[in-house]
Structures are given as structure tokens and as C-alpha cells.
JSON list of C-alpha atoms in Angstrom, two decimals:
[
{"chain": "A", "resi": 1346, "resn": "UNK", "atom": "CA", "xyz": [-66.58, 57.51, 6.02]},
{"chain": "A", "resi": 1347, "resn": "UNK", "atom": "CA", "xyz": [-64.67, 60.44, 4.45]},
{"chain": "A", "resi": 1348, "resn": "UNK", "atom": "CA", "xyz": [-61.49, 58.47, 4.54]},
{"chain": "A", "resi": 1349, "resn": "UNK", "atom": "CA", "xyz": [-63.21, 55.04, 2.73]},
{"chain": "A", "resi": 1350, "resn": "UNK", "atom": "CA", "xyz": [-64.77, 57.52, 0.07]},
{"chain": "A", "resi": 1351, "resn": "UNK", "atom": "CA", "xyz": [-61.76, 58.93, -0.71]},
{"chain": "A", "resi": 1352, "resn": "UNK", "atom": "CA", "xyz": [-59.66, 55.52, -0.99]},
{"chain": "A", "resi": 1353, "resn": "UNK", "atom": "CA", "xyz": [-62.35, 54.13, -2.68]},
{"chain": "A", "resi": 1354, "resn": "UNK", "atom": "CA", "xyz": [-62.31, 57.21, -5.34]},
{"chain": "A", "resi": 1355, "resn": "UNK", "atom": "CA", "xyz": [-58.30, 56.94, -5.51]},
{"chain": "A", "resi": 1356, "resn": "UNK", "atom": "CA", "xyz": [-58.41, 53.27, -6.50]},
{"chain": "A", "resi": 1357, "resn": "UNK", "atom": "CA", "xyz": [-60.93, 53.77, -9.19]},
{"chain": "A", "resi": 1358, "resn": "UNK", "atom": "CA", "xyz": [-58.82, 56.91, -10.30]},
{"chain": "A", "resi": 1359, "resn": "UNK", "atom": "CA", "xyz": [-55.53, 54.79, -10.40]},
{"chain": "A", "resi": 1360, "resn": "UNK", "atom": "CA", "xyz": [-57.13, 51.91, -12.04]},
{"chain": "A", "resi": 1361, "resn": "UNK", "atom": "CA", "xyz": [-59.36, 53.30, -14.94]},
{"chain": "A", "resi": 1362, "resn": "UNK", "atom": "CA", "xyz": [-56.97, 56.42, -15.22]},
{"chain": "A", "resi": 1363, "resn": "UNK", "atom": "CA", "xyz": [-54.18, 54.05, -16.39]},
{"chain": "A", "resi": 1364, "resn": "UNK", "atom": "CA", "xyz": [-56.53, 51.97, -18.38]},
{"chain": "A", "resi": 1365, "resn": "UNK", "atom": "CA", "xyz": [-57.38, 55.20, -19.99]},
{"chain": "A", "resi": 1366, "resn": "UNK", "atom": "CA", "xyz": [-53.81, 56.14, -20.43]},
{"chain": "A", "resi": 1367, "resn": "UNK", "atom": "CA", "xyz": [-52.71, 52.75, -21.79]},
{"chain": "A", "resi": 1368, "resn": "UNK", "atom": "CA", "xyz": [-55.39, 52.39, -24.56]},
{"chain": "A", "resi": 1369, "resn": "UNK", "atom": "CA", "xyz": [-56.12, 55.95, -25.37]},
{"chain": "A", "resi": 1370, "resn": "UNK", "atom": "CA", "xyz": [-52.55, 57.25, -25.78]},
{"chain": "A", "resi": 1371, "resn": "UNK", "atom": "CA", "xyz": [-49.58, 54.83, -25.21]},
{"chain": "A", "resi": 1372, "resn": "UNK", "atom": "CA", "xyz": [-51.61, 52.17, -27.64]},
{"chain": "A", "resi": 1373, "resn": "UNK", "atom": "CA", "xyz": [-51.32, 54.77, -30.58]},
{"chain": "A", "resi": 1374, "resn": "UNK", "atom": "CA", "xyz": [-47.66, 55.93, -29.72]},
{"chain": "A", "resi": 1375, "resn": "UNK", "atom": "CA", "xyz": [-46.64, 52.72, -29.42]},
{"chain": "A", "resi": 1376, "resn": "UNK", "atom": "CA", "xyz": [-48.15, 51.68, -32.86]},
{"chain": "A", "resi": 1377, "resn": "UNK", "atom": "CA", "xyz": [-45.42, 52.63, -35.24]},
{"chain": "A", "resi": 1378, "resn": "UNK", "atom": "CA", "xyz": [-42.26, 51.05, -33.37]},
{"chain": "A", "resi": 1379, "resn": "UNK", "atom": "CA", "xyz": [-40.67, 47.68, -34.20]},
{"chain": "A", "resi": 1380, "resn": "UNK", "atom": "CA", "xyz": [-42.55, 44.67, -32.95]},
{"chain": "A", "resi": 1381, "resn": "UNK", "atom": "CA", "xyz": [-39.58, 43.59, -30.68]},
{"chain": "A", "resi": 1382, "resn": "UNK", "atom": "CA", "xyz": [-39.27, 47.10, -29.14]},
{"chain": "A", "resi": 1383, "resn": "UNK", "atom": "CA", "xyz": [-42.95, 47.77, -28.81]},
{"chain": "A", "resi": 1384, "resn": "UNK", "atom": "CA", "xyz": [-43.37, 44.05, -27.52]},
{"chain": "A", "resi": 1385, "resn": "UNK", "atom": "CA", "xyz": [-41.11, 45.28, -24.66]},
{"chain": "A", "resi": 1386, "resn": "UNK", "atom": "CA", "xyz": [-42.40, 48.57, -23.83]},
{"chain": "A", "resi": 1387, "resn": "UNK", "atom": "CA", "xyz": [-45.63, 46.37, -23.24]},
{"chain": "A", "resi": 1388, "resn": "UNK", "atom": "CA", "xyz": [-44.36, 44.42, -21.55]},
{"chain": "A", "resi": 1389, "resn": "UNK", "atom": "CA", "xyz": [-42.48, 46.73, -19.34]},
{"chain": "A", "resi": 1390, "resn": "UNK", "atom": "CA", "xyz": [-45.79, 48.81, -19.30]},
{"chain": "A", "resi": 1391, "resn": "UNK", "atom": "CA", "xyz": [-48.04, 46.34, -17.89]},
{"chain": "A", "resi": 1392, "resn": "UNK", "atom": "CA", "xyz": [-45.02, 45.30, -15.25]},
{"chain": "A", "resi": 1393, "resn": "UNK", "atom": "CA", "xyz": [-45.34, 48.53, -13.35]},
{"chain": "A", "resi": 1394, "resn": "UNK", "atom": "CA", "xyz": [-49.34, 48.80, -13.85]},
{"chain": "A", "resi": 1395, "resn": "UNK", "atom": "CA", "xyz": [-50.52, 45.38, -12.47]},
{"chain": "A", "resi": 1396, "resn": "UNK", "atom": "CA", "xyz": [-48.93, 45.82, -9.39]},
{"chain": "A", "resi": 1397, "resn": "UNK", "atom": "CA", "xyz": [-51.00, 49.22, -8.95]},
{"chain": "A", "resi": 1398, "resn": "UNK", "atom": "CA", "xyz": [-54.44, 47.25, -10.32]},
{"chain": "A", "resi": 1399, "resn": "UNK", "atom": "CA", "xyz": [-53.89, 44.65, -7.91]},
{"chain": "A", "resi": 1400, "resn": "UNK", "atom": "CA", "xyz": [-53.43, 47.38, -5.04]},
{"chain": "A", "resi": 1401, "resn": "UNK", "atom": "CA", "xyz": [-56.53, 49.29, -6.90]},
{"chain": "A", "resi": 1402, "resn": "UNK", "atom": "CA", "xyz": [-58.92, 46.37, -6.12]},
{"chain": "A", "resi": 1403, "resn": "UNK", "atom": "CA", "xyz": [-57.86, 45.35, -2.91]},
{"chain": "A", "resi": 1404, "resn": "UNK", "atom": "CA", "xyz": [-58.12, 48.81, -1.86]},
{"chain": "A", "resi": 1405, "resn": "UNK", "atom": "CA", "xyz": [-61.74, 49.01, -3.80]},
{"chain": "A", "resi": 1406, "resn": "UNK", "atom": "CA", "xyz": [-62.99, 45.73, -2.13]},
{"chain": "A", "resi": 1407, "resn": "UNK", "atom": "CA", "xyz": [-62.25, 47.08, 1.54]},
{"chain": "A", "resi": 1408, "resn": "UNK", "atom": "CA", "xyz": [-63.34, 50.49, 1.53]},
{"chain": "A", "resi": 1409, "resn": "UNK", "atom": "CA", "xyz": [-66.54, 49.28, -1.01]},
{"chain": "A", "resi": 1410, "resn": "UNK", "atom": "CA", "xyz": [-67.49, 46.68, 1.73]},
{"chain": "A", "resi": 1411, "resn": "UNK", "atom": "CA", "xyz": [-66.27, 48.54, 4.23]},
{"chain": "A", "resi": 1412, "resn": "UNK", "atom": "CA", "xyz": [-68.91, 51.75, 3.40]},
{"chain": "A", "resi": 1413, "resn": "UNK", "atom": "CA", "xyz": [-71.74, 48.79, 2.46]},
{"chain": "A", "resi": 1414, "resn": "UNK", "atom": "CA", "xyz": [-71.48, 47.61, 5.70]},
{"chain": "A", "resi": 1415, "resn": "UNK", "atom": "CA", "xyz": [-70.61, 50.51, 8.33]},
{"chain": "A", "resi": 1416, "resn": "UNK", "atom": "CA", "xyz": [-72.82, 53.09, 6.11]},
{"chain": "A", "resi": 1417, "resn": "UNK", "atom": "CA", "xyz": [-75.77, 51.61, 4.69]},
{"chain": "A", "resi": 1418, "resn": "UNK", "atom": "CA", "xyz": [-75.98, 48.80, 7.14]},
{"chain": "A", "resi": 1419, "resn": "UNK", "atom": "CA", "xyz": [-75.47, 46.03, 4.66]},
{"chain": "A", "resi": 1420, "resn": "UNK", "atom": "CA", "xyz": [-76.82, 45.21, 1.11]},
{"chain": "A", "resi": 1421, "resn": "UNK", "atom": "CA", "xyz": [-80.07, 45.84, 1.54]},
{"chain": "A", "resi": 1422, "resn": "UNK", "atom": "CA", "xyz": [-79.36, 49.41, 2.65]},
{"chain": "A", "resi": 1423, "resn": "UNK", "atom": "CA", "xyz": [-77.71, 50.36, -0.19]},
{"chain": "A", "resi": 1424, "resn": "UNK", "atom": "CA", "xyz": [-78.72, 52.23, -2.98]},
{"chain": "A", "resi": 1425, "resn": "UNK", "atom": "CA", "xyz": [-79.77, 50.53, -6.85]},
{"chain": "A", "resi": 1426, "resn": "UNK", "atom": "CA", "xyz": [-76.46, 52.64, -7.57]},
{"chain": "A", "resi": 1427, "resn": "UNK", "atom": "CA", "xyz": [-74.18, 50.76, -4.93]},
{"chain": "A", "resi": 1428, "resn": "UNK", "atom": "CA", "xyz": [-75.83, 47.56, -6.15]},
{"chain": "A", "resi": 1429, "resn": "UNK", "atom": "CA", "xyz": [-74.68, 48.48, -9.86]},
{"chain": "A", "resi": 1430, "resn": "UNK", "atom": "CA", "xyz": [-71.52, 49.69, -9.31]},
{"chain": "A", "resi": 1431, "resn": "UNK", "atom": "CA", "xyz": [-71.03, 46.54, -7.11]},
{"chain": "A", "resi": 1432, "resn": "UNK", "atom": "CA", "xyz": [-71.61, 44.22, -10.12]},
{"chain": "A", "resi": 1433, "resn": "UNK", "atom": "CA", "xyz": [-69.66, 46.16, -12.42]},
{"chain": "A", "resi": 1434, "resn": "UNK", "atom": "CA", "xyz": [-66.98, 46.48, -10.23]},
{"chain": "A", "resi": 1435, "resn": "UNK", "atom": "CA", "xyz": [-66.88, 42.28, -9.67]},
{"chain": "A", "resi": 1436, "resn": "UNK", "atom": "CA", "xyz": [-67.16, 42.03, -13.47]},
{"chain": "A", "resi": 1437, "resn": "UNK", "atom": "CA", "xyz": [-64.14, 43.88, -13.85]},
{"chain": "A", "resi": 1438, "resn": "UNK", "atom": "CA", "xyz": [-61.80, 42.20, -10.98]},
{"chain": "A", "resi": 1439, "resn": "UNK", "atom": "CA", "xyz": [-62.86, 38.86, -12.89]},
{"chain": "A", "resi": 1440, "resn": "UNK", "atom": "CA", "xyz": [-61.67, 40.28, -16.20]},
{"chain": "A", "resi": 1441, "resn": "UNK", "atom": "CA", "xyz": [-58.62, 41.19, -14.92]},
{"chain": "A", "resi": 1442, "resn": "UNK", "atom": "CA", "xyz": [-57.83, 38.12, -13.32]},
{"chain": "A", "resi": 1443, "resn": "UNK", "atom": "CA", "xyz": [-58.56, 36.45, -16.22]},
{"chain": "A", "resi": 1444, "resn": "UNK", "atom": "CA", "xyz": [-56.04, 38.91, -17.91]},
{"chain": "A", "resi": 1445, "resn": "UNK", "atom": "CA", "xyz": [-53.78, 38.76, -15.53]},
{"chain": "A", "resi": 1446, "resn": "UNK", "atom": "CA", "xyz": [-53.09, 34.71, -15.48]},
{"chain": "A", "resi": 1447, "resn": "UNK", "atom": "CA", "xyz": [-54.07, 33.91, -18.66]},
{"chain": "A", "resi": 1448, "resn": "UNK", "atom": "CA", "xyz": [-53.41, 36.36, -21.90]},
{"chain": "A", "resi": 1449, "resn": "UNK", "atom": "CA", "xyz": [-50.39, 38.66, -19.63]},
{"chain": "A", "resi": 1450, "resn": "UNK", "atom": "CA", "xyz": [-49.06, 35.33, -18.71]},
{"chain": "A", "resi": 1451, "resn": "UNK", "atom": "CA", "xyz": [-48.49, 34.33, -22.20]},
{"chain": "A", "resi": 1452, "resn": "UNK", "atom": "CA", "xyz": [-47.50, 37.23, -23.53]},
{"chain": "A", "resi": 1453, "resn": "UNK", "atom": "CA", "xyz": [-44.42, 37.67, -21.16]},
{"chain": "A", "resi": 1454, "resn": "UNK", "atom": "CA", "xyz": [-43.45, 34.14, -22.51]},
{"chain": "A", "resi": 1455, "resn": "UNK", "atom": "CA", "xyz": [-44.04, 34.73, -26.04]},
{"chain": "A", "resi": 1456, "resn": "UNK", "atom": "CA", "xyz": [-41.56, 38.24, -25.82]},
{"chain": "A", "resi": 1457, "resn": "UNK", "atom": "CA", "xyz": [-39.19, 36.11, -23.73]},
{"chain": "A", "resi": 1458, "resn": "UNK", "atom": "CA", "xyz": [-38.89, 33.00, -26.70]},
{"chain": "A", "resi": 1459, "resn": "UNK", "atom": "CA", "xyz": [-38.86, 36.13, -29.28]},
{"chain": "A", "resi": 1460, "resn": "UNK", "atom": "CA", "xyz": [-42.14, 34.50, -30.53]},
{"chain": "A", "resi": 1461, "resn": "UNK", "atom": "CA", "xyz": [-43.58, 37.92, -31.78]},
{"chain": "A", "resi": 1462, "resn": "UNK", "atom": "CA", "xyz": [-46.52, 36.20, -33.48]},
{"chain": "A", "resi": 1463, "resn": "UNK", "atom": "CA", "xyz": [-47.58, 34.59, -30.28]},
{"chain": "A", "resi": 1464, "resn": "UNK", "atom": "CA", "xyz": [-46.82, 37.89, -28.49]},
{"chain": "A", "resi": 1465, "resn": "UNK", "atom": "CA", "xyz": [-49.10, 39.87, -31.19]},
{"chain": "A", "resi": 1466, "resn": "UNK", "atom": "CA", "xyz": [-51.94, 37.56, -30.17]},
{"chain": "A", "resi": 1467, "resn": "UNK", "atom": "CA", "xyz": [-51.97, 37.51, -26.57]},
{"chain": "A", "resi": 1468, "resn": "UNK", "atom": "CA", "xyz": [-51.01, 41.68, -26.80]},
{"chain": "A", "resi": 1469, "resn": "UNK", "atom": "CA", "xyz": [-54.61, 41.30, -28.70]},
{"chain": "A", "resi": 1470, "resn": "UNK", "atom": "CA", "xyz": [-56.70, 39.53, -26.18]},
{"chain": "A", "resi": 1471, "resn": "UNK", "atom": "CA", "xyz": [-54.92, 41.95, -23.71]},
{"chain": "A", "resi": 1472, "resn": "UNK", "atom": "CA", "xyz": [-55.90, 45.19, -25.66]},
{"chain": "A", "resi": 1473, "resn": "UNK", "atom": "CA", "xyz": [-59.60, 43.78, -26.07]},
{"chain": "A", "resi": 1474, "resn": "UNK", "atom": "CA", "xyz": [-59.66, 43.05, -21.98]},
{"chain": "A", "resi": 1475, "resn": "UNK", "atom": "CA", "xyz": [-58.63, 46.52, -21.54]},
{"chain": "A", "resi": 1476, "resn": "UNK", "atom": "CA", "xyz": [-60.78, 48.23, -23.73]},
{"chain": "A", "resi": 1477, "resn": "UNK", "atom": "CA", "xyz": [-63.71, 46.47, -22.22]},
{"chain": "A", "resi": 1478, "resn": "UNK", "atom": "CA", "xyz": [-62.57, 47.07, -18.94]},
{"chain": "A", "resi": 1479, "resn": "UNK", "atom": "CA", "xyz": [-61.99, 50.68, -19.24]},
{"chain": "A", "resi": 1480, "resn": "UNK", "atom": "CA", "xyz": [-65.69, 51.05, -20.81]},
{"chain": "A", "resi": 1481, "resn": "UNK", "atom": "CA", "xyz": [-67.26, 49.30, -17.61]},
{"chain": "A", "resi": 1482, "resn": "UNK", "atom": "CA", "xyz": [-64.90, 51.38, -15.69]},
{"chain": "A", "resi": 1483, "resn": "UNK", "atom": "CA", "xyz": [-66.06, 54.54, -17.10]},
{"chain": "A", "resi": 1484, "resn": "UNK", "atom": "CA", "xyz": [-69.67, 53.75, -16.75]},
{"chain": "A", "resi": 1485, "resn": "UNK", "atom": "CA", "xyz": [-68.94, 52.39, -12.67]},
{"chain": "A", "resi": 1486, "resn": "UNK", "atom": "CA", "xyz": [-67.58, 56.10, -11.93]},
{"chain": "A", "resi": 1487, "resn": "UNK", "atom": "CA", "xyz": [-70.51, 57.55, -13.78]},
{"chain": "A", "resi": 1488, "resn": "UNK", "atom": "CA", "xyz": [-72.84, 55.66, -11.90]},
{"chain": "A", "resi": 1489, "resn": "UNK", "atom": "CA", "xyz": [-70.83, 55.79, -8.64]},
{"chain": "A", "resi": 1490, "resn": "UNK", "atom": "CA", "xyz": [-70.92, 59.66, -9.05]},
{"chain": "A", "resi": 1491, "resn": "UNK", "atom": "CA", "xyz": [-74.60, 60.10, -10.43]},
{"chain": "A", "resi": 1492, "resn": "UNK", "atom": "CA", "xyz": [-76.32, 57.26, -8.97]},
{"chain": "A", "resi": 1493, "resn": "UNK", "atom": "CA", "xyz": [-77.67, 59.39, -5.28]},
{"chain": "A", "resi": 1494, "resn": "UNK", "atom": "CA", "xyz": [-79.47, 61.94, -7.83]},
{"chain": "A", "resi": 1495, "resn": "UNK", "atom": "CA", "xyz": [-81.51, 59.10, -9.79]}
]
């Protein structure tokens, strides 16, 4: 159990951590510089992080289901917290997914045609995904970490 907390708690780290980083501090550096050059620091950005999101929420969906099941005996065993964080957590993978093949898709084809308008747009959708994402993330760890003291 030890092991599937702590993978569990890594994932979420890894995942909302660079959600955190990416809208909180590389959004505003990345502000000033010229569309072309900030369209490909995105771009290059989001290339190494979606590899580690996609790792997060595999990694999330076996040690979550893992704990439900071997732990609390199933669903109906588990805590209103487990429950919540649960639904969050789906809510999340299905924004990213949608992200991840639909806005980030575009995107990487709008820097590669030099269509910086385009780009701007998707970059956009991307950054309001994100932010959206990295609020239900916050509120899944503060539930996930508060939820046995309700």
C-alpha cells in the first residue's frame, strides 16, 4: 500500500507541478518574446511534458484502482473523498485528451506552416485547458490530502 500511495502522490506531483510551472511562471516569461520564438518554446515545452502527463495518468489510474480495490475493497469501501478525487481525477484525463488530440494537435501544425495566428489560437484553447486543469488539480490533492479528516 505504501508503494501505490507513494506512486500515486508522485504522478499527481509530476502532473499538476508542471501544470503549475507552465502557467504560473514559464506563461509570463514567455510573454514578451517574438511570436515565432515563443511559438517554439511552446511547442518544445509541451513536447517534453506530455510524455510525462501521459506516464502521470497511467501511473494514477493503476495505483488509484489498484488502492480502491486491494484497500478499501472496491467502490463502495471507499471514502466520499476517494469518490471525489476519483471524478476529478477522470475529469481531468478527459481534458487532457481532449488537449492532447485536438488544440496541441493543431498547434504543432499551425507553428510548422508559420501560421502564427492559427498557432495564437490553439496556444489559447491550450492555456485555458491548462488553467482549468491545474485548478481541479489543486483542489484533487487538497481533497486527496484532507478528505480522511472530514
Amino acid at each position: 500500500m505504501a508503494l501505490l500511495v507513494a506512486l500515486h502522490i508522485l504522478a499527481a506531483v509530476v502532473w499538476v507541478g508542471g501544470m503549475f510551472f507552465a502557467y504560473m511562471v514559464l506563461r509570463q516569461s514567455a510573454a514578451p518574446l517574438a511570436p515565432e520564438t515563443r511559438f517554439s518554446l511552446w511547442r518544445r515545452v509541451f513536447g517534453r511534458f506530455f510524455p510525462w502527463v501521459w506516464a502521470s495518468i497511467v501511473l494514477l489510474l493503476i495505483s488509484g484502482y489498484s488502492m480502491m480495490f486491494l484497500h478499501f475493497g472496491g467502490f463502495v469501501g471507499a471514502g466520499r473523498h476517494i469518490q471525489i478525487m476519483q471524478g476529478i481525477g477522470i475529469v481531468m484525463m478527459l481534458l487532457f485528451l481532449h488537449l492532447f488530440f485536438g488544440p496541441w494537435r493543431r498547434f504543432g501544425h499551425a507553428v510548422e506552416r508559420e501560421a502564427f495566428h492559427e498557432a495564437a489560437k490553439e496556444l489559447g484553447q491550450i492555456r485555458s485547458i491548462v488553467a482549468t486543469n491545474l485548478v481541479l488539480g489543486i483542489l484533487t490533492v487538497l481533497v486527496g490530502a484532507s478528505g480522511r479528516f472530514w
